[in-house]
Short mmCIF file of C-alpha atoms and ligand atoms in Angstrom, two decimals:
data_model
loop_
_atom_site.label_atom_id
_atom_site.label_comp_id
_atom_site.label_asym_id
_atom_site.label_seq_id
_atom_site.Cartn_x
_atom_site.Cartn_y
_atom_site.Cartn_z
CA MET K 1 79.89 82.03 86.92
CA ILE K 2 82.54 84.17 85.25
CA LYS K 3 81.53 86.70 82.65
CA ASN K 4 82.17 85.68 79.08
CA ILE K 5 84.63 88.43 78.16
CA ASN K 6 86.05 88.46 74.67
CA LYS K 7 87.76 91.82 74.74
CA PHE K 8 89.31 94.28 77.18
CA PRO K 9 86.76 95.53 79.73
CA GLU K 10 85.10 98.82 78.70
CA ASP K 11 86.48 100.65 81.74
CA PHE K 12 90.02 99.27 81.31
CA LEU K 13 92.53 101.90 82.45
CA TRP K 14 94.96 102.43 79.59
CA GLY K 15 97.61 104.98 80.45
CA GLY K 16 101.23 105.56 81.25
CA ALA K 17 103.45 105.73 84.33
CA VAL K 18 106.22 107.88 85.75
CA ALA K 19 107.67 108.67 89.17
CA ALA K 20 108.18 112.14 90.64
CA ASN K 21 111.92 111.86 91.20
CA GLN K 22 112.57 110.62 87.67
CA CYS K 23 110.69 113.37 85.88
CA GLU K 24 109.83 116.43 87.99
CA GLY K 25 113.23 118.01 88.66
CA ALA K 26 112.79 121.27 90.63
CA TRP K 27 114.40 119.37 93.50
CA ASN K 28 114.85 122.35 95.80
CA VAL K 29 112.06 124.78 94.98
CA ASP K 30 108.81 125.74 96.70
CA GLY K 31 109.95 124.33 100.02
CA LYS K 32 110.88 120.83 98.81
CA GLY K 33 113.35 118.94 101.00
CA ILE K 34 116.22 116.69 99.82
CA SER K 35 115.10 113.15 99.06
CA THR K 36 117.03 109.90 98.91
CA ALA K 37 116.74 110.10 95.10
CA ASP K 38 118.35 113.55 95.12
CA VAL K 39 121.62 112.14 96.49
CA ALA K 40 121.97 109.59 93.66
CA THR K 41 124.49 110.35 90.92
CA ALA K 42 124.27 108.98 87.38
CA GLY K 43 125.94 105.72 86.38
CA ALA K 44 126.46 104.44 82.85
CA LEU K 45 125.24 101.39 80.95
CA ASN K 46 124.51 98.85 83.69
CA VAL K 47 126.73 100.71 86.16
CA LYS K 48 124.90 101.14 89.42
CA ARG K 49 124.42 104.62 90.79
CA GLU K 50 126.40 106.11 93.66
CA TYR K 51 124.39 107.27 96.68
CA THR K 52 126.28 110.12 98.31
CA ASP K 53 126.00 111.52 101.83
CA GLY K 54 124.07 114.65 101.00
CA ILE K 55 124.66 116.81 97.94
CA ILE K 56 128.36 117.01 97.10
CA GLY K 57 129.68 119.78 94.82
CA GLY K 58 131.01 118.82 91.40
CA LYS K 59 128.83 115.73 91.03
CA TYR K 60 125.94 115.27 88.62
CA TYR K 61 122.59 114.44 90.20
CA PRO K 62 120.05 113.67 87.44
CA SER K 63 116.95 114.08 89.62
CA HIS K 64 117.70 117.75 90.22
CA GLU K 65 116.41 118.77 86.83
CA ALA K 66 115.20 115.44 85.42
CA ILE K 67 112.91 116.35 82.48
CA ASP K 68 111.52 119.44 84.25
CA PHE K 69 108.04 117.94 84.41
CA TYR K 70 107.43 120.17 87.45
CA ASN K 71 107.27 123.20 85.15
CA ARG K 72 106.14 121.55 81.93
CA TYR K 73 103.42 119.21 83.17
CA LYS K 74 100.60 121.10 81.44
CA ASP K 75 102.10 120.53 77.98
CA ASP K 76 103.00 116.93 78.81
CA ILE K 77 99.55 116.05 80.13
CA LYS K 78 98.06 117.62 77.02
CA LEU K 79 100.05 115.07 75.00
CA PHE K 80 98.83 112.25 77.26
CA GLY K 81 95.32 113.54 76.60
CA GLU K 82 95.99 113.45 72.87
CA MET K 83 96.99 109.79 73.17
CA GLY K 84 93.68 109.18 74.92
CA PHE K 85 95.07 108.14 78.32
CA LYS K 86 92.38 107.00 80.74
CA CYS K 87 94.80 107.20 83.64
CA PHE K 88 98.21 108.55 84.51
CA ARG K 89 100.33 106.93 87.20
CA THR K 90 102.69 109.24 89.01
CA SER K 91 104.03 109.52 92.54
CA ILE K 92 103.89 112.29 95.06
CA ALA K 93 107.32 113.43 96.19
CA TRP K 94 107.08 113.00 99.96
CA THR K 95 109.62 115.84 100.35
CA ARG K 96 107.31 118.36 98.67
CA ILE K 97 104.71 117.67 101.35
CA PHE K 98 106.98 117.04 104.35
CA PRO K 99 110.47 118.33 103.45
CA ASN K 100 112.14 116.57 106.38
CA GLY K 101 109.51 113.92 106.93
CA ASP K 102 108.94 114.45 110.64
CA GLU K 103 107.21 117.84 110.69
CA ASN K 104 103.72 118.15 112.13
CA TYR K 105 102.39 120.36 109.37
CA PRO K 106 102.67 119.96 105.61
CA ASN K 107 104.15 122.35 103.07
CA GLU K 108 101.22 124.07 101.38
CA ALA K 109 103.16 124.85 98.18
CA GLY K 110 103.77 121.14 97.63
CA LEU K 111 100.14 120.25 98.21
CA LYS K 112 99.04 122.97 95.81
CA TYR K 113 101.33 121.65 93.10
CA TYR K 114 99.68 118.21 93.14
CA ASP K 115 96.22 119.80 93.31
CA GLU K 116 96.98 121.56 90.05
CA LEU K 117 98.63 118.52 88.50
CA PHE K 118 95.66 116.27 89.28
CA ASP K 119 93.20 118.93 88.08
CA GLU K 120 95.09 119.12 84.83
CA CYS K 121 94.75 115.34 84.39
CA LEU K 122 91.05 115.40 85.23
CA LYS K 123 90.54 118.16 82.67
CA TYR K 124 91.36 115.57 79.98
CA GLY K 125 89.39 112.79 81.65
CA ILE K 126 92.62 111.18 82.89
CA LYS K 127 92.40 109.54 86.32
CA PRO K 128 95.49 110.11 88.45
CA VAL K 129 96.87 106.85 89.90
CA VAL K 130 99.20 107.68 92.75
CA THR K 131 102.19 105.90 94.26
CA ILE K 132 102.70 107.30 97.73
CA SER K 133 106.42 106.55 97.93
CA HIS K 134 108.25 105.74 94.72
CA TYR K 135 111.94 105.13 95.40
CA GLU K 136 112.32 108.25 97.48
CA MET K 137 111.78 109.54 100.97
CA PRO K 138 113.07 112.54 102.91
CA TYR K 139 116.84 112.22 103.23
CA SER K 140 116.58 113.80 106.65
CA LEU K 141 114.79 110.65 107.87
CA VAL K 142 117.85 108.64 106.83
CA GLU K 143 120.21 110.90 108.72
CA LYS K 144 118.07 111.31 111.82
CA TYR K 145 116.47 107.88 112.25
CA GLY K 146 118.33 105.50 109.94
CA ALA K 147 115.24 105.47 107.71
CA TRP K 148 112.85 102.48 107.79
CA ARG K 149 114.94 100.53 110.31
CA ASP K 150 113.23 102.78 112.88
CA ARG K 151 109.60 102.07 113.73
CA ARG K 152 108.87 105.79 114.13
CA LEU K 153 108.88 105.97 110.34
CA VAL K 154 105.48 104.27 110.39
CA ASP K 155 103.95 107.33 112.07
CA PHE K 156 105.71 109.81 109.81
CA TYR K 157 104.48 107.92 106.76
CA LEU K 158 100.94 107.71 108.16
CA ASN K 159 100.92 111.42 108.85
CA TYR K 160 101.91 112.01 105.23
CA CYS K 161 99.21 109.58 104.01
CA ASN K 162 96.59 111.24 106.17
CA VAL K 163 97.37 114.63 104.63
CA ILE K 164 97.34 113.48 101.02
CA PHE K 165 94.32 111.15 101.37
CA ASN K 166 92.26 114.00 102.81
CA ARG K 167 93.54 116.61 100.41
CA TYR K 168 93.02 114.56 97.23
CA LYS K 169 90.05 112.44 98.27
CA ASP K 170 87.89 113.83 95.48
CA LYS K 171 90.59 113.68 92.81
CA VAL K 172 92.35 110.35 93.21
CA THR K 173 90.76 106.91 93.56
CA HIS K 174 93.68 104.50 92.99
CA TRP K 175 96.69 104.52 95.33
CA MET K 176 99.71 102.31 95.85
CA THR K 177 101.62 102.37 99.11
CA PHE K 178 105.28 101.62 98.19
CA ASN K 179 106.78 101.22 94.75
CA GLU K 180 108.34 97.78 94.26
CA ILE K 181 108.40 97.15 97.99
CA ASN K 182 110.19 93.81 97.48
CA VAL K 183 113.26 95.55 96.05
CA ILE K 184 114.26 96.30 99.65
CA THR K 185 115.89 92.86 99.85
CA LEU K 186 118.04 93.59 96.79
CA HIS K 187 118.93 97.29 97.12
CA PRO K 188 117.82 98.48 100.56
CA PHE K 189 118.69 102.13 100.02
CA ILE K 190 116.52 102.68 96.94
CA PRO K 191 113.06 101.92 98.34
CA ALA K 192 113.83 102.27 102.07
CA GLY K 193 116.85 104.53 102.64
CA ILE K 194 118.69 101.74 104.45
CA LYS K 195 122.47 101.93 104.72
CA ILE K 196 123.97 98.84 106.29
CA LYS K 197 126.77 99.31 108.83
CA PRO K 198 129.66 96.81 108.64
CA GLU K 199 128.90 95.33 112.07
CA GLU K 200 125.23 94.72 111.28
CA ASN K 201 123.40 91.58 110.22
CA LYS K 202 122.30 92.83 106.81
CA GLU K 203 119.31 90.54 106.40
CA GLU K 204 117.99 91.28 109.86
CA VAL K 205 118.10 95.03 109.24
CA ILE K 206 116.43 94.62 105.86
CA TYR K 207 113.59 92.41 107.08
CA GLN K 208 113.01 94.62 110.11
CA ALA K 209 112.71 97.64 107.82
CA ALA K 210 110.46 95.62 105.49
CA HIS K 211 108.27 94.74 108.47
CA HIS K 212 107.91 98.43 109.29
CA GLN K 213 106.93 99.17 105.69
CA LEU K 214 104.40 96.32 105.68
CA ILE K 215 102.87 97.66 108.92
CA ALA K 216 102.83 101.20 107.47
CA SER K 217 101.23 99.91 104.29
CA ALA K 218 98.48 98.02 106.16
CA LYS K 219 97.75 101.03 108.34
CA ALA K 220 97.62 103.25 105.25
CA VAL K 221 95.11 100.92 103.55
CA LYS K 222 92.86 101.00 106.60
CA LEU K 223 93.14 104.77 106.92
CA ALA K 224 92.43 105.26 103.22
CA HIS K 225 89.22 103.25 103.44
CA GLU K 226 88.11 105.24 106.49
CA ILE K 227 88.71 108.54 104.70
CA ASN K 228 87.03 107.47 101.47
CA PRO K 229 85.40 104.03 101.20
CA ASP K 230 85.66 104.31 97.41
CA PHE K 231 89.46 104.44 97.48
CA LYS K 232 91.17 101.45 95.91
CA VAL K 233 94.54 100.83 97.49
CA GLY K 234 97.10 98.43 96.14
CA CYS K 235 100.53 97.15 96.95
CA MET K 236 103.19 97.45 94.26
CA MET K 237 105.82 94.82 93.65
CA VAL K 238 108.37 94.01 91.00
CA TYR K 239 107.39 90.60 89.60
CA PRO K 240 110.61 88.89 88.51
CA LEU K 241 109.19 85.68 87.04
CA ALA K 242 111.89 83.03 87.35
CA TYR K 243 112.23 79.75 85.43
CA ALA K 244 114.19 76.79 86.73
CA GLU K 245 117.23 76.19 84.51
CA THR K 246 116.43 72.48 84.20
CA CYS K 247 113.84 69.99 85.43
CA ASN K 248 116.33 68.89 88.09
CA PRO K 249 114.20 69.15 91.26
CA VAL K 250 117.04 71.02 92.97
CA ASP K 251 116.79 73.78 90.34
CA VAL K 252 113.00 73.85 90.75
CA LEU K 253 113.24 74.06 94.53
CA THR K 254 115.79 76.88 94.30
CA THR K 255 113.52 78.72 91.88
CA ASN K 256 110.55 78.33 94.24
CA GLU K 257 112.63 79.69 97.08
CA PHE K 258 113.72 82.60 94.90
CA MET K 259 110.09 83.41 94.11
CA ASN K 260 109.08 83.07 97.78
CA ARG K 261 111.46 85.89 98.70
CA HIS K 262 109.24 88.03 96.43
CA TYR K 263 105.84 86.47 97.14
CA PHE K 264 106.43 87.17 100.83
CA PHE K 265 105.50 90.81 100.19
CA SER K 266 102.33 90.17 98.20
CA ASP K 267 101.34 87.33 100.56
CA VAL K 268 101.37 89.71 103.53
CA HIS K 269 99.64 92.50 101.62
CA VAL K 270 96.87 90.30 100.27
CA ARG K 271 96.42 87.67 102.97
CA GLY K 272 97.16 89.92 105.95
CA HIS K 273 99.61 87.65 107.71
CA TYR K 274 103.16 86.35 107.51
CA PRO K 275 103.44 83.07 105.57
CA ASN K 276 104.91 80.10 107.46
CA TYR K 277 107.77 79.70 104.96
CA MET K 278 108.97 83.17 105.97
CA LYS K 279 108.69 82.57 109.69
CA LYS K 280 110.74 79.43 109.16
CA TYR K 281 113.26 81.39 107.07
CA PHE K 282 113.75 83.86 109.91
CA GLU K 283 114.11 81.01 112.40
CA ARG K 284 116.57 79.05 110.24
CA ASN K 285 118.73 82.07 109.61
CA ASN K 286 118.59 83.37 113.15
CA LEU K 287 116.93 86.62 112.11
CA ASN K 288 115.33 88.29 115.06
CA ILE K 289 112.54 90.48 113.68
CA LYS K 290 110.73 92.52 116.31
CA PHE K 291 106.95 92.38 116.22
CA GLU K 292 104.65 94.37 118.46
CA ASP K 293 101.59 92.75 120.04
CA SER K 294 99.17 94.58 117.77
CA ASP K 295 101.03 93.77 114.52
CA GLU K 296 99.04 90.68 113.61
CA GLU K 297 95.82 92.64 113.94
CA ILE K 298 97.21 95.59 111.94
CA LEU K 299 98.25 93.36 109.03
CA LYS K 300 94.89 91.61 109.03
CA SER K 301 92.93 94.84 109.00
CA GLY K 302 94.80 96.45 106.10
CA THR K 303 94.72 94.04 103.17
CA VAL K 304 94.94 95.55 99.71
CA ASP K 305 92.22 95.94 97.06
CA PHE K 306 94.45 95.15 94.11
CA ILE K 307 97.97 94.09 93.19
CA GLY K 308 100.00 96.70 91.35
CA PHE K 309 103.15 95.30 89.81
CA SER K 310 105.89 95.89 87.29
CA TYR K 311 106.83 93.35 84.67
CA TYR K 312 109.69 93.86 82.22
CA MET K 313 111.64 90.62 81.86
CA THR K 314 112.16 87.11 83.22
CA LEU K 315 115.06 85.31 84.85
CA VAL K 316 116.52 81.81 84.97
CA VAL K 317 117.51 80.32 88.30
CA SER K 318 119.74 77.34 89.05
CA GLY K 319 120.74 75.40 92.15
CA ASN K 320 124.34 76.01 91.08
CA ASN K 321 125.46 79.22 89.36
CA ASP K 322 129.14 78.23 89.04
CA GLY K 323 130.61 79.29 85.72
CA LYS K 324 127.28 80.46 84.30
CA THR K 325 126.85 83.72 82.41
CA LEU K 326 124.56 86.08 84.23
CA THR K 327 122.55 88.73 82.47
CA GLY K 328 120.99 91.99 83.65
CA GLY K 329 117.46 92.53 84.83
CA ASN K 330 115.28 94.94 86.72
CA MET K 331 117.14 95.43 90.01
CA THR K 332 118.38 91.84 89.80
CA LYS K 333 120.40 89.40 87.68
CA GLY K 334 119.84 85.86 86.40
CA ILE K 335 121.21 83.19 84.10
CA LYS K 336 120.85 83.77 80.36
CA ASN K 337 117.78 82.17 78.79
CA PRO K 338 118.69 80.66 75.38
CA TYR K 339 115.08 81.03 74.18
CA LEU K 340 114.86 84.79 74.71
CA LYS K 341 116.42 87.91 73.26
CA ALA K 342 117.59 90.65 75.58
CA SER K 343 117.40 94.45 75.48
CA ASP K 344 120.57 96.54 75.15
CA TRP K 345 120.67 96.53 78.95
CA GLY K 346 120.52 92.73 79.09
CA TRP K 347 116.89 92.48 80.25
CA GLN K 348 115.39 89.33 78.73
CA VAL K 349 112.29 90.14 76.76
CA ASP K 350 109.49 87.64 77.42
CA PRO K 351 105.91 88.44 76.34
CA VAL K 352 104.63 84.91 77.04
CA GLY K 353 106.19 85.23 80.48
CA PHE K 354 103.86 88.17 80.98
CA ARG K 355 100.85 85.90 80.50
CA ILE K 356 102.39 83.41 82.91
CA ALA K 357 103.01 86.18 85.45
CA LEU K 358 99.41 87.38 85.21
CA ASN K 359 98.13 83.84 85.70
CA ASN K 360 100.48 83.15 88.60
CA LEU K 361 99.48 86.30 90.46
CA TYR K 362 95.76 86.08 89.77
CA ASN K 363 95.43 82.38 90.51
CA ARG K 364 97.36 82.78 93.75
CA TYR K 365 95.32 85.71 95.08
CA GLU K 366 92.11 86.15 93.05
CA ILE K 367 92.04 89.91 93.39
CA PRO K 368 92.34 92.37 90.47
CA LEU K 369 95.74 93.06 88.97
CA PHE K 370 97.02 96.39 87.73
CA CYS K 371 100.14 96.25 85.56
CA VAL K 372 101.58 99.65 86.39
CA GLU K 373 104.95 99.21 84.65
CA ASN K 374 106.04 97.43 81.50
CA GLY K 375 108.17 98.59 78.59
CA LEU K 376 111.42 98.53 76.70
CA GLY K 377 114.38 100.70 77.68
CA ALA K 378 116.12 101.42 74.39
CA VAL K 379 118.34 103.92 72.59
CA ASP K 380 116.32 106.11 70.22
CA GLU K 381 117.70 107.98 67.22
CA VAL K 382 116.22 111.23 65.96
CA GLU K 383 116.22 111.07 62.14
CA GLU K 384 117.18 114.04 60.00
CA ASP K 385 113.53 114.90 59.44
CA GLY K 386 113.01 114.90 63.22
CA SER K 387 111.09 111.62 63.34
CA ILE K 388 111.81 108.82 65.82
CA ASN K 389 110.94 105.42 64.42
CA ASP K 390 110.84 103.22 67.49
CA ASP K 391 109.43 100.08 65.85
CA TYR K 392 111.29 97.89 68.41
CA ARG K 393 109.28 99.54 71.22
CA ILE K 394 106.02 99.10 69.35
CA GLU K 395 106.85 95.44 68.83
CA TYR K 396 107.67 94.90 72.51
CA LEU K 397 104.46 96.55 73.67
CA ARG K 398 102.31 94.90 71.00
CA GLN K 399 103.48 91.45 72.03
CA HIS K 400 102.98 92.14 75.72
CA ILE K 401 99.52 93.63 75.25
CA SER K 402 98.56 90.70 73.09
CA GLU K 403 99.60 88.24 75.86
CA MET K 404 97.73 90.35 78.44
CA LYS K 405 94.65 90.11 76.23
CA LYS K 406 94.95 86.32 76.19
CA ALA K 407 95.30 86.25 79.98
CA ILE K 408 92.08 88.25 80.31
CA ILE K 409 90.03 86.61 77.58
CA ILE K 410 91.25 83.03 77.59
CA ASP K 411 92.49 82.57 81.17
CA GLY K 412 89.99 84.75 83.03
CA VAL K 413 92.49 87.05 84.74
CA GLU K 414 90.84 90.15 86.19
CA MET K 415 92.71 93.35 85.37
CA ILE K 416 92.15 97.01 86.16
CA GLY K 417 94.54 98.56 83.69
CA TYR K 418 97.91 98.86 82.04
CA THR K 419 100.32 101.79 82.31
CA PRO K 420 103.55 101.35 80.30
CA TRP K 421 106.57 102.75 82.10
CA GLY K 422 108.11 106.10 81.28
CA CYS K 423 105.36 107.18 78.88
CA ILE K 424 107.52 110.25 78.43
CA ASP K 425 111.32 109.74 78.47
CA LEU K 426 112.74 110.17 81.94
CA ILE K 427 115.84 109.33 83.90
CA SER K 428 116.54 105.69 84.62
CA ALA K 429 116.10 104.51 88.20
CA GLY K 430 118.78 101.86 87.82
CA THR K 431 121.53 103.94 86.23
CA GLY K 432 120.40 107.57 86.14
CA GLU K 433 120.83 107.61 82.36
CA MET K 434 118.63 109.47 79.88
CA LYS K 435 119.86 107.28 77.05
CA LYS K 436 117.71 104.43 78.30
CA ARG K 437 114.37 105.61 76.97
CA TYR K 438 110.92 104.12 77.42
CA GLY K 439 108.67 106.91 76.20
CA PHE K 440 106.08 107.55 73.54
CA ILE K 441 107.35 111.12 73.83
CA TYR K 442 111.01 111.93 73.28
CA VAL K 443 112.76 114.42 75.52
CA ASP K 444 115.86 116.17 74.20
CA LYS K 445 118.40 115.56 76.93
CA ASP K 446 121.51 113.38 77.20
CA ASN K 447 123.24 111.41 79.94
CA ASP K 448 125.31 114.42 81.01
CA GLY K 449 122.30 116.68 81.33
CA ASN K 450 122.72 118.55 78.01
CA GLY K 451 119.75 119.27 75.76
CA THR K 452 116.85 121.62 75.15
CA LEU K 453 114.25 119.44 76.96
CA GLU K 454 112.08 119.82 73.87
CA ARG K 455 109.36 117.16 73.55
CA ARG K 456 108.81 115.17 70.32
CA LYS K 457 106.23 112.51 69.46
CA LYS K 458 107.71 109.14 68.52
CA LYS K 459 106.13 106.66 66.09
CA SER K 460 104.90 104.68 69.13
CA PHE K 461 102.88 107.74 70.21
CA TYR K 462 100.54 107.33 67.25
CA TRP K 463 100.47 103.55 67.58
CA TYR K 464 99.51 103.63 71.28
CA LYS K 465 96.84 106.24 70.55
CA ASP K 466 95.17 103.75 68.20
CA VAL K 467 95.52 100.94 70.74
CA ILE K 468 93.67 102.99 73.34
CA LYS K 469 91.08 104.28 70.89
CA SER K 470 90.22 100.73 69.82
CA ASN K 471 90.37 99.48 73.44
CA GLY K 472 93.12 97.07 72.51
CA GLU K 473 91.48 95.74 69.33
CA ILE K 474 94.02 97.35 66.99
CA LEU K 475 97.49 96.27 68.00
C1 BG6 R 1 111.13 99.90 88.01
C2 BG6 R 1 110.94 101.18 88.76
O1 BG6 R 1 112.03 99.15 88.72
O2 BG6 R 1 111.68 99.91 86.76
C3 BG6 R 1 111.10 102.44 87.95
O3 BG6 R 1 109.75 101.21 89.49
C4 BG6 R 1 112.22 102.24 86.95
O4 BG6 R 1 111.32 103.50 88.82
C5 BG6 R 1 111.81 101.10 86.01
O5 BG6 R 1 112.55 103.38 86.23
C6 BG6 R 1 112.78 100.84 84.89
O6 BG6 R 1 114.06 100.66 85.40
P1 BG6 R 1 115.28 101.51 84.84
O7 BG6 R 1 116.44 101.11 85.69
O8 BG6 R 1 115.42 101.13 83.42
O9 BG6 R 1 114.90 102.94 85.03
#
C-alpha cells in the first residue's frame, strides 16, 4: 500500500546547491593544492573553457577567487538560514584535504574549515549535503598518474573518503560520490581529469576511467555504511531527458541508445552490476575494459541509497542529424524542440519534462530521488534602486516545483528533497562566466573578475522563502 500523500512530505529537504570550486575561491591558501578546476580559464557565452597545463601567468582563472565563499560563508549561510533552508548541498574540495591526492595524512587546516562550515549550517538547522568530488580533483594526480585512467586512484579516493566520513560522521548524513559521473563520456577532463593522447582509443580510456570511478563509488558506499549505518549515500548523474524527433522507430531506437549511455551509470550504481547492453556495446566496439576478479562483488556490495541528479533541460535526438540546427544544453547538445523555449544559453526549458524525468528514474529503480540541481542560468540587471527583479527565474522554478509536486502526489514518486543550483550566484562550470546567474542572492562580480563581491537579495529570495515556509503550498 502506498501512503496517500497530497502534499510534500513534512521532512522534505528544501535547500540550495553549490560546488566548492565554483564558489570558495581561496585556491591556494591554508595548504590547499591545485585542482583540475583551478587550471580552467573562463570562456564566454557558450564558449567552452580552456584547461591549461598548470597555472600559466597572464590568464584568468575564475576559481581562484570565485565568490570568496571561503571567507564569507558565515554571512552567506545566514542568508540561507533566512530563506529557511533545510539543507545545503556543497562539495568538499579534495585538494583542501589531500593537496596532491596521494599523501598518507590529511591537511588539518582543510578539515577544520569544513568542520566550521558544517557547524555554521547546523547552527541554523541546515543539514549539509556533501558531494565528495564535484568536478575537481588534485591536479597532481593528473600529472603523476593520468588521473582516473589509473586504478590507484581508487585507493587515493577511498583514503580521502575514509578521512572525511570519520571526521564528519556526526555532522553530515547525505553524501554523493561523484558529481554528474556520466559527464565523463562527454567531457572526460571535467569530472575525471582525463586528457586523451592522440594515439589512444578515446572511448576505451573513458570507459576504463569510468569503471575505476564506479568501483571507487561502490567501495565508498560500503565504507560509509560501515562507519555510520545512518549515512545515506547517493550517486549523482546529469539526467538529460531525450525525446525522439519523430515516431520513426529509427529515431526512437537512437534515442533509447542515447539514454542508455547515461542509464549505464545509474544502472551500475543502483543494481550493482553492468547491464548487458553495455557489455555488448564494449564487445561491438572492441573496447577492452579491464576488470579485476573482485569487481563484480565490489559493485554488488556498494549499491546506493538514493539517486541524486541534476535536471535543467531536455534534448531531441534523431537517427539522422544532417542539416539540423543543434541547440545548447548542460554539457551536451541536441536538436531544437519546436514546443519549448530556450534560455539565453540555448538550454531548452521543460517543466513537464521534469515530471517525466522523475517518473522515468523512479519507475526504473524504485529508490528515493534527490533533485540536487535545477535552475535557470540568466542575466540579471540591478535596477537603480538596487533591486533585482528576476521574475523569469521565479517562473522557471515555480513551474518545475509544480511538476515535481505532481510527480510526488499524483504519480507516487518518492523524493528526499530539492536543491536549486547556485542558490547564490557563482561561476559557471560550463563557461567560467559570472554573467550566467542562478542565485537567489546576487553577487557583485563580472566575467572579468571585477566587482565588490557584495551580496544582494533578489526578488526570488523572498519568493523561495515563502515556498519553503509553506512546504511547497505557496508557489
Ligand atoms: C551541472 C554542474 O552540470 O550544471 C554544475 O553540476 C554546473 O557544476 C551546473 O554549474 C550548471 O551549468 P553551468 O555550465 O551553467 O554552470
